[in-house]
Short mmCIF file of C-alpha atoms (C1' of nucleotides) in Angstrom, two decimals:
data_model
loop_
_atom_site.label_atom_id
_atom_site.label_comp_id
_atom_site.label_asym_id
_atom_site.label_seq_id
_atom_site.Cartn_x
_atom_site.Cartn_y
_atom_site.Cartn_z
CA MET A 29 24.34 17.38 45.69
CA ALA A 30 20.76 17.70 44.51
CA ARG A 31 21.30 17.04 40.81
CA ASP A 32 23.09 13.98 39.61
CA THR A 33 26.75 13.90 38.72
CA ARG A 34 26.29 13.96 34.97
CA GLU A 35 24.38 17.24 35.23
CA ARG A 36 26.97 18.74 37.56
CA ILE A 37 29.72 17.87 35.10
CA LEU A 38 27.73 19.54 32.31
CA ASP A 39 27.19 22.64 34.47
CA THR A 40 30.84 23.11 35.33
CA ALA A 41 31.90 22.29 31.76
CA LEU A 42 29.60 25.00 30.40
CA THR A 43 30.97 27.74 32.61
CA GLN A 44 34.61 26.68 32.35
CA PHE A 45 34.56 26.16 28.58
CA ALA A 46 32.85 29.53 28.12
CA THR A 47 35.20 31.49 30.36
CA ARG A 48 38.57 29.79 29.82
CA GLY A 49 38.22 28.01 26.48
CA VAL A 50 37.99 24.28 25.84
CA GLU A 51 41.70 23.70 25.46
CA ALA A 52 42.58 25.25 28.81
CA VAL A 53 40.13 23.09 30.78
CA ALA A 54 41.46 19.69 31.88
CA VAL A 55 39.24 16.73 32.64
CA THR A 56 40.56 16.93 36.19
CA ASP A 57 39.17 20.49 36.40
CA LEU A 58 35.76 19.15 35.44
CA GLU A 59 35.99 16.44 38.09
CA ASP A 60 36.96 19.02 40.66
CA GLY A 61 34.15 21.36 39.64
CA ALA A 62 31.61 18.54 39.86
CA GLY A 63 32.67 17.53 43.36
CA LEU A 64 34.62 14.49 42.25
CA LYS A 65 38.21 13.82 43.21
CA ALA A 66 40.50 15.42 40.63
CA GLY A 67 42.48 12.79 38.77
CA SER A 68 40.25 9.93 39.86
CA GLY A 69 38.93 9.29 36.37
CA SER A 70 35.36 9.19 37.69
CA PHE A 71 34.53 11.55 34.85
CA TYR A 72 34.85 8.63 32.47
CA ARG A 73 31.91 6.81 34.04
CA HIS A 74 29.75 9.59 32.59
CA PHE A 75 31.45 10.66 29.36
CA ARG A 76 33.75 8.87 26.97
CA SER A 77 36.07 11.83 26.41
CA LYS A 78 36.45 15.58 26.66
CA GLU A 79 35.18 15.90 23.09
CA ASP A 80 32.12 13.93 24.16
CA VAL A 81 31.26 16.24 27.04
CA LEU A 82 31.81 19.27 24.78
CA ALA A 83 29.23 17.92 22.34
CA ALA A 84 26.79 17.25 25.19
CA VAL A 85 27.25 20.76 26.58
CA VAL A 86 26.60 22.37 23.21
CA ASP A 87 23.58 20.13 22.61
CA ARG A 88 22.01 20.92 25.95
CA GLU A 89 22.58 24.65 25.53
CA VAL A 90 21.15 24.69 21.99
CA GLU A 91 18.07 22.79 23.13
CA ARG A 92 17.53 25.16 26.03
CA ALA A 93 17.78 28.09 23.63
CA GLU A 94 15.29 26.50 21.26
CA GLN A 95 12.82 26.03 24.10
CA ARG A 96 13.19 29.67 25.16
CA ARG A 97 12.48 30.81 21.63
CA GLN A 98 9.19 32.60 21.40
CA ALA A 99 7.20 34.88 19.16
CA ARG A 100 8.67 38.33 18.87
CA PRO A 101 6.55 40.95 20.64
CA ALA A 102 4.65 43.64 18.78
CA GLY A 103 6.25 46.53 20.70
CA ASP A 104 8.03 49.52 19.24
CA LEU A 105 11.56 49.51 17.87
CA ALA A 106 13.25 50.28 21.18
CA GLU A 107 11.40 47.44 22.92
CA GLU A 108 12.29 45.09 20.11
CA TYR A 109 15.98 45.96 20.32
CA ALA A 110 16.06 45.74 24.12
CA GLN A 111 14.51 42.30 23.89
CA ALA A 112 17.11 41.19 21.34
CA LEU A 113 19.89 42.27 23.71
CA ALA A 114 18.25 40.33 26.54
CA ALA A 115 18.05 37.27 24.29
CA LEU A 116 21.76 37.64 23.56
CA ASP A 117 22.46 37.75 27.30
CA ALA A 118 20.80 34.38 27.72
CA LEU A 119 22.95 33.05 24.89
CA ARG A 120 26.15 34.41 26.40
CA PRO A 121 27.89 31.08 27.13
CA LEU A 122 27.11 29.82 23.64
CA VAL A 123 28.40 33.04 22.10
CA ALA A 124 31.55 32.82 24.18
CA MET A 125 32.18 29.23 23.07
CA LEU A 126 31.52 30.10 19.44
CA VAL A 127 33.92 33.03 19.55
CA ARG A 128 36.69 31.20 21.40
CA ASP A 129 36.46 27.69 19.99
CA GLY A 130 34.24 28.04 16.95
CA ALA A 131 36.13 25.69 14.69
CA ARG A 132 36.09 22.95 17.31
CA LEU A 133 32.39 23.08 18.21
CA PRO A 134 30.13 20.25 17.10
CA HIS A 135 26.84 21.11 15.38
CA LEU A 136 28.20 24.47 14.31
CA ASP A 137 25.29 25.06 11.97
CA ARG A 138 22.74 24.51 14.72
CA VAL A 139 24.64 26.86 17.01
CA ARG A 140 24.65 29.59 14.39
CA ALA A 141 20.99 29.03 13.62
CA VAL A 142 19.90 29.32 17.22
CA LEU A 143 21.99 32.45 17.72
CA ALA A 144 20.46 33.98 14.64
CA GLU A 145 16.92 33.19 15.73
CA GLY A 146 17.54 34.18 19.31
CA GLY A 147 18.24 37.82 18.69
CA VAL A 148 21.05 38.19 16.24
CA GLN A 149 19.09 38.18 13.05
CA LEU A 150 16.32 40.69 13.07
CA ASP A 151 13.81 40.37 10.36
CA ALA A 152 14.44 42.57 7.34
CA GLY A 153 10.96 41.70 6.04
CA ARG A 154 9.34 43.11 9.12
CA LEU A 155 11.33 46.30 8.83
CA GLN A 156 10.24 46.60 5.21
CA GLU A 157 6.59 46.33 6.33
CA ARG A 158 7.14 49.15 8.78
CA MET A 159 8.63 51.26 6.02
CA ASP A 160 5.74 50.47 3.67
CA ALA A 161 3.26 51.39 6.41
CA GLY A 162 5.04 54.70 6.94
CA GLU A 163 5.91 53.88 10.55
CA VAL A 164 9.59 54.48 9.82
CA PRO A 165 11.34 56.32 6.97
CA ALA A 166 11.92 54.29 3.82
CA ARG A 167 15.51 53.13 3.30
CA ASP A 168 17.38 50.01 2.16
CA ALA A 169 15.60 47.65 4.58
CA VAL A 170 17.95 44.70 4.18
CA ALA A 171 21.05 46.80 4.77
CA VAL A 172 19.48 48.68 7.68
CA ALA A 173 18.48 45.38 9.29
CA ALA A 174 22.08 44.26 8.94
CA VAL A 175 23.33 47.45 10.57
CA VAL A 176 20.92 46.96 13.47
CA GLN A 177 21.94 43.33 13.91
CA MET A 178 25.62 44.20 13.92
CA ALA A 179 25.14 47.09 16.34
CA LEU A 180 23.36 44.78 18.79
CA VAL A 181 25.89 41.98 18.46
CA GLY A 182 28.73 44.47 18.68
CA HIS A 183 27.25 45.93 21.85
CA HIS A 184 26.96 42.48 23.38
CA LEU A 185 30.54 41.58 22.49
CA ALA A 186 31.92 44.96 23.55
CA GLU A 187 30.66 44.46 27.08
CA ARG A 188 32.60 41.24 27.14
CA PHE A 189 35.81 42.02 25.25
CA PHE A 190 36.35 45.76 25.37
CA GLY A 191 35.26 46.47 28.90
CA GLY A 192 32.06 48.24 28.03
CA LEU A 193 31.22 51.31 26.06
CA GLY A 194 30.58 54.24 28.37
CA VAL A 195 27.00 54.32 27.14
CA ASP A 196 24.41 52.37 29.06
CA ARG A 197 22.04 49.93 27.47
CA ASP A 198 18.90 52.07 27.51
CA ARG A 199 20.68 54.98 25.92
CA PHE A 200 22.23 52.75 23.28
CA VAL A 201 18.89 51.18 22.37
CA ALA A 202 17.18 54.58 22.31
CA ALA A 203 19.79 55.99 19.93
CA LEU A 204 19.49 52.97 17.64
CA ALA A 205 15.70 53.20 17.54
CA ASP A 206 15.95 56.93 16.90
CA LEU A 207 18.31 56.41 13.96
CA VAL A 208 16.03 53.86 12.33
CA GLY A 209 12.73 55.50 13.20
CA ARG A 210 13.28 59.15 12.44
CA MET B 16 65.38 32.33 4.25
CA ALA B 17 65.69 36.04 3.71
CA ARG B 18 64.69 37.27 7.15
CA ASP B 19 66.38 35.99 10.24
CA THR B 20 64.98 33.21 12.38
CA ARG B 21 63.63 35.40 15.13
CA GLU B 22 61.45 37.25 12.63
CA ARG B 23 60.25 34.01 11.06
CA ILE B 24 59.24 32.71 14.49
CA LEU B 25 57.31 35.92 15.14
CA ASP B 26 55.60 35.66 11.75
CA THR B 27 54.43 32.09 12.24
CA ALA B 28 53.45 32.79 15.85
CA LEU B 29 51.27 35.71 14.77
CA THR B 30 49.30 33.71 12.22
CA GLN B 31 49.04 30.56 14.31
CA PHE B 32 48.07 32.34 17.54
CA ALA B 33 45.46 34.37 15.68
CA THR B 34 43.89 31.44 13.84
CA ARG B 35 44.16 28.59 16.36
CA GLY B 36 44.54 30.31 19.73
CA VAL B 37 47.64 30.47 21.90
CA GLU B 38 46.89 27.34 23.90
CA ALA B 39 46.55 25.14 20.83
CA VAL B 40 49.91 26.15 19.36
CA ALA B 41 52.91 24.15 20.57
CA VAL B 42 56.46 25.45 20.57
CA THR B 43 57.25 22.61 18.17
CA ASP B 44 54.64 24.06 15.78
CA LEU B 45 56.47 27.39 15.89
CA GLU B 46 59.78 25.68 15.19
CA ASP B 47 58.23 23.82 12.30
CA GLY B 48 56.63 26.98 10.91
CA ALA B 49 59.94 28.83 11.12
CA GLY B 50 61.87 26.15 9.24
CA LEU B 51 63.52 24.71 12.33
CA LYS B 52 63.40 21.06 13.29
CA ALA B 53 60.33 20.43 15.42
CA GLY B 54 61.30 19.34 18.91
CA SER B 55 64.88 20.52 18.55
CA GLY B 56 64.49 23.28 21.09
CA SER B 57 66.15 25.77 18.73
CA PHE B 58 63.23 28.05 19.52
CA TYR B 59 64.78 28.67 22.93
CA ARG B 60 67.85 30.31 21.42
CA HIS B 61 65.51 33.15 20.40
CA PHE B 62 62.85 33.30 23.10
CA ARG B 63 62.84 32.27 26.75
CA SER B 64 59.33 30.76 26.67
CA LYS B 65 56.04 30.63 24.83
CA GLU B 66 54.77 33.47 27.01
CA ASP B 67 57.82 35.47 25.93
CA VAL B 68 57.14 35.04 22.22
CA LEU B 69 53.48 35.92 22.79
CA ALA B 70 54.50 39.19 24.38
CA ALA B 71 56.90 39.92 21.52
CA VAL B 72 54.21 39.19 18.91
CA VAL B 73 51.73 41.51 20.58
CA ASP B 74 54.36 44.22 20.99
CA ARG B 75 55.41 44.08 17.36
CA GLU B 76 51.82 44.15 16.15
CA VAL B 77 50.87 47.06 18.40
CA GLU B 78 53.89 49.03 17.23
CA ARG B 79 53.08 48.37 13.60
CA ALA B 80 49.53 49.55 14.21
CA GLU B 81 50.77 52.70 15.90
CA GLN B 82 52.99 53.48 12.93
CA ARG B 83 50.09 53.00 10.50
CA ARG B 84 47.98 55.39 12.51
CA GLN B 85 47.32 58.58 10.64
CA ALA B 86 45.10 61.61 10.66
CA ARG B 87 41.52 60.79 9.85
CA PRO B 88 40.49 62.05 6.40
CA ALA B 89 38.05 64.89 5.91
CA GLY B 90 35.71 62.88 3.68
CA ASP B 91 32.02 62.29 4.14
CA LEU B 92 30.48 59.83 6.58
CA ALA B 93 30.51 56.86 4.20
CA GLU B 94 34.20 57.38 3.41
CA GLU B 95 34.97 57.69 7.07
CA TYR B 96 33.19 54.42 7.89
CA ALA B 97 34.74 52.55 4.97
CA GLN B 98 38.14 53.67 6.17
CA ALA B 99 37.39 52.48 9.69
CA LEU B 100 36.51 49.03 8.33
CA ALA B 101 39.75 48.94 6.35
CA ALA B 102 41.65 49.87 9.50
CA LEU B 103 39.96 46.99 11.30
CA ASP B 104 41.04 44.63 8.53
CA ALA B 105 44.65 45.58 9.12
CA LEU B 106 44.13 44.90 12.83
CA ARG B 107 42.55 41.51 12.20
CA PRO B 108 45.21 39.33 13.85
CA LEU B 109 45.24 41.53 16.92
CA VAL B 110 41.44 41.45 17.11
CA ALA B 111 41.47 37.68 16.76
CA MET B 112 44.00 37.30 19.58
CA LEU B 113 42.08 39.71 21.80
CA VAL B 114 38.83 37.84 21.24
CA ARG B 115 40.28 34.37 21.69
CA ASP B 116 42.89 34.90 24.38
CA GLY B 117 42.12 38.32 25.79
CA ALA B 118 42.75 37.51 29.42
CA ARG B 119 46.16 36.06 28.60
CA LEU B 120 47.49 38.86 26.42
CA PRO B 121 50.23 41.08 27.79
CA HIS B 122 49.81 44.87 27.52
CA LEU B 123 46.06 44.49 27.29
CA ASP B 124 45.56 48.20 27.78
CA ARG B 125 47.84 49.08 24.89
CA VAL B 126 46.06 46.55 22.66
CA ARG B 127 42.68 48.04 23.48
CA ALA B 128 44.00 51.55 22.97
CA VAL B 129 45.41 50.83 19.54
CA LEU B 130 42.23 49.07 18.46
CA ALA B 131 40.19 52.02 19.64
CA GLU B 132 42.35 54.53 17.80
CA GLY B 133 42.64 52.40 14.71
CA GLY B 134 39.01 52.39 13.81
CA VAL B 135 36.95 51.08 16.66
CA GLN B 136 36.39 54.28 18.51
CA LEU B 137 35.05 56.99 16.27
CA ASP B 138 35.10 60.40 17.69
CA ALA B 139 31.85 61.46 19.35
CA GLY B 140 33.17 65.03 19.54
CA ARG B 141 33.59 65.18 15.79
CA LEU B 142 30.06 63.89 15.28
CA GLN B 143 28.81 66.57 17.65
CA GLU B 144 30.56 69.22 15.53
CA ARG B 145 28.80 67.90 12.44
CA MET B 146 25.50 68.10 14.25
CA ASP B 147 26.20 71.64 15.43
CA ALA B 148 27.13 72.67 11.88
CA GLY B 149 23.88 71.21 10.58
CA GLU B 150 25.68 68.65 8.37
CA VAL B 151 23.78 65.82 10.04
CA PRO B 152 20.57 65.81 12.12
CA ALA B 153 21.03 66.56 15.82
CA ARG B 154 20.75 63.52 18.10
CA ASP B 155 22.51 62.07 21.16
CA ALA B 156 26.01 62.27 19.64
CA VAL B 157 27.74 60.08 22.20
CA ALA B 158 25.19 57.30 21.89
CA VAL B 159 25.09 57.51 18.09
CA ALA B 160 28.88 57.31 17.97
CA ALA B 161 28.65 54.17 20.11
CA VAL B 162 26.08 52.66 17.76
CA VAL B 163 28.30 53.38 14.77
CA GLN B 164 31.34 51.89 16.49
CA MET B 165 29.47 48.75 17.43
CA ALA B 166 27.97 48.33 13.97
CA LEU B 167 31.44 48.52 12.41
CA VAL B 168 33.03 46.16 14.93
CA GLY B 169 30.06 43.82 14.65
CA HIS B 170 30.42 43.80 10.88
CA HIS B 171 34.09 42.98 11.15
CA LEU B 172 33.49 40.15 13.63
CA ALA B 173 30.49 38.79 11.73
CA GLU B 174 32.62 38.18 8.67
CA ARG B 175 34.89 36.12 10.85
CA PHE B 176 32.54 34.26 13.20
CA PHE B 177 29.15 34.14 11.55
CA GLY B 178 30.17 33.51 7.97
CA GLY B 179 29.24 36.91 6.63
CA LEU B 180 26.08 38.91 6.47
CA GLY B 181 24.52 38.69 3.04
CA VAL B 182 25.08 42.43 2.63
CA ASP B 183 28.27 43.62 1.02
CA ARG B 184 30.52 46.18 2.56
CA ASP B 185 29.59 49.16 0.39
CA ARG B 186 25.92 48.65 0.95
CA PHE B 187 26.44 48.27 4.68
CA VAL B 188 28.49 51.45 4.91
CA ALA B 189 26.00 53.36 2.75
CA ALA B 190 23.08 52.31 4.97
CA LEU B 191 25.00 53.32 8.09
CA ALA B 192 25.89 56.72 6.67
CA ASP B 193 22.29 57.20 5.53
CA LEU B 194 20.97 56.45 9.01
CA VAL B 195 23.29 58.93 10.68
CA GLY B 196 23.19 61.60 7.98
CA ARG B 197 19.52 61.87 7.11
"C1'" DG C 8 29.58 5.22 41.25
"C1'" DT C 9 33.89 6.75 43.32
"C1'" DC C 10 38.22 5.79 44.59
"C1'" DT C 11 43.73 4.48 44.11
"C1'" DA C 12 47.05 3.66 40.95
"C1'" DT C 13 49.10 3.81 36.72
"C1'" DA C 14 49.94 3.58 31.71
"C1'" DA C 15 50.82 6.22 27.54
"C1'" DC C 16 51.55 10.37 25.70
"C1'" DC C 17 52.65 15.12 24.74
"C1'" DA C 18 54.33 19.78 25.72
"C1'" DG C 19 57.64 23.04 27.81
"C1'" DA C 20 62.17 23.50 28.68
"C1'" DT C 21 67.42 22.38 29.23
"C1'" DA C 22 72.33 20.30 28.34
"C1'" DG C 23 75.79 19.69 25.47
"C1'" DA C 24 77.86 18.07 20.78
"C1'" DC C 25 78.73 20.02 16.36
"C1'" DG D 30 72.68 28.79 15.60
"C1'" DT D 31 70.86 24.15 14.97
"C1'" DC D 32 70.95 19.69 16.16
"C1'" DT D 33 70.27 15.04 19.33
"C1'" DA D 34 68.90 13.61 23.57
"C1'" DT D 35 66.68 14.04 27.75
"C1'" DC D 36 64.22 15.72 32.00
"C1'" DT D 37 60.07 17.16 34.08
"C1'" DG D 38 55.40 17.83 34.62
"C1'" DG D 39 50.78 17.72 33.19
"C1'" DT D 40 46.80 15.43 30.56
"C1'" DT D 41 44.01 11.84 28.64
"C1'" DA D 42 42.42 7.57 29.58
"C1'" DT D 43 42.15 2.74 31.66
"C1'" DA D 44 42.26 -1.24 35.32
"C1'" DG D 45 40.65 -2.90 39.24
"C1'" DA D 46 39.54 -2.51 44.49
"C1'" DC D 47 35.79 -0.95 47.36
#
DNA sequence: GTCTATAACCAGATAGAC
DNA sequence: GTCTATCTGGTTATAGAC
């Protein structure tokens, strides 16, 4: 019991909301997961309601993501895409909550913004620069950026919802970089 | 009241499960949506339980999808991809239920199979043939097919969960076909 | 801050009249 | 086949002892 109870409730709420959905998780489950007696109501010494703890979970996760945010590296396309997939991994619980309980989440705009910055929305402007510099073949940069974004997000979601792809991550990223770069 | 009550219950269950999630939909909501008195229990003259109606909804939707299934057209890449997106549109409720309540769905394997056939899983073998025939540049066909699949699925999901892309469908499909074909 | 106990409510499901 | 009425169990939330 190193961390205090409020933090333990937030931890168990994050994992349970992300894996089972908000509706399926009872306050008694959160008490149990935090080491409190289920049904004791001790939860309510720390949060006013289930909606309240949901908002706090989303807030904390968005703030953590904003702190992790950093300048994009200057590597090649494959490195850039691999890094975007890694960023999506770190956002996994937030993605899961958005997908399962999107309409119910507080601060939906902030959630979408942090997901976009964190790896979902690759910069079309940067791709255009690469095309202008002759690093990659010239195409419709905005549309290609969208295709790349969707491929990365799709890959992330496929691992979760479709049981994987049969193509490992390195091979996927290499093929994507090859398509854009050659 | 043209169709019989059982069908009306299935219809309202499909839309409500897909949009709000199974857990959030009460049996009384299904009664209400089917024109029965909410709380009357008339639902139970047609289905044994909520789990039972969920199974029936999934079954009906999978069977409909299997009947829609048809030979893939011999058009060019862009036509092929546009058709895959249209197939995904028709599968929208099933996709929504899989994403929201995947673990709870009965016949999960059949659901995944029909989604794969219906537009998610494009044929890597066919792409390889195109590469062998010189129609498109030679690359890692299996990995490229995976990228294409994920881009299409990601596009479909983005419209639903991220409020669209800022790139319309034709432009997206054209960019994808250009990447693979040139 | 956690517990026992409980109130108030809602959802799933059943019995039986019509 | 639909209704009224009801049972049962689970969930949110509160009161008050320790």
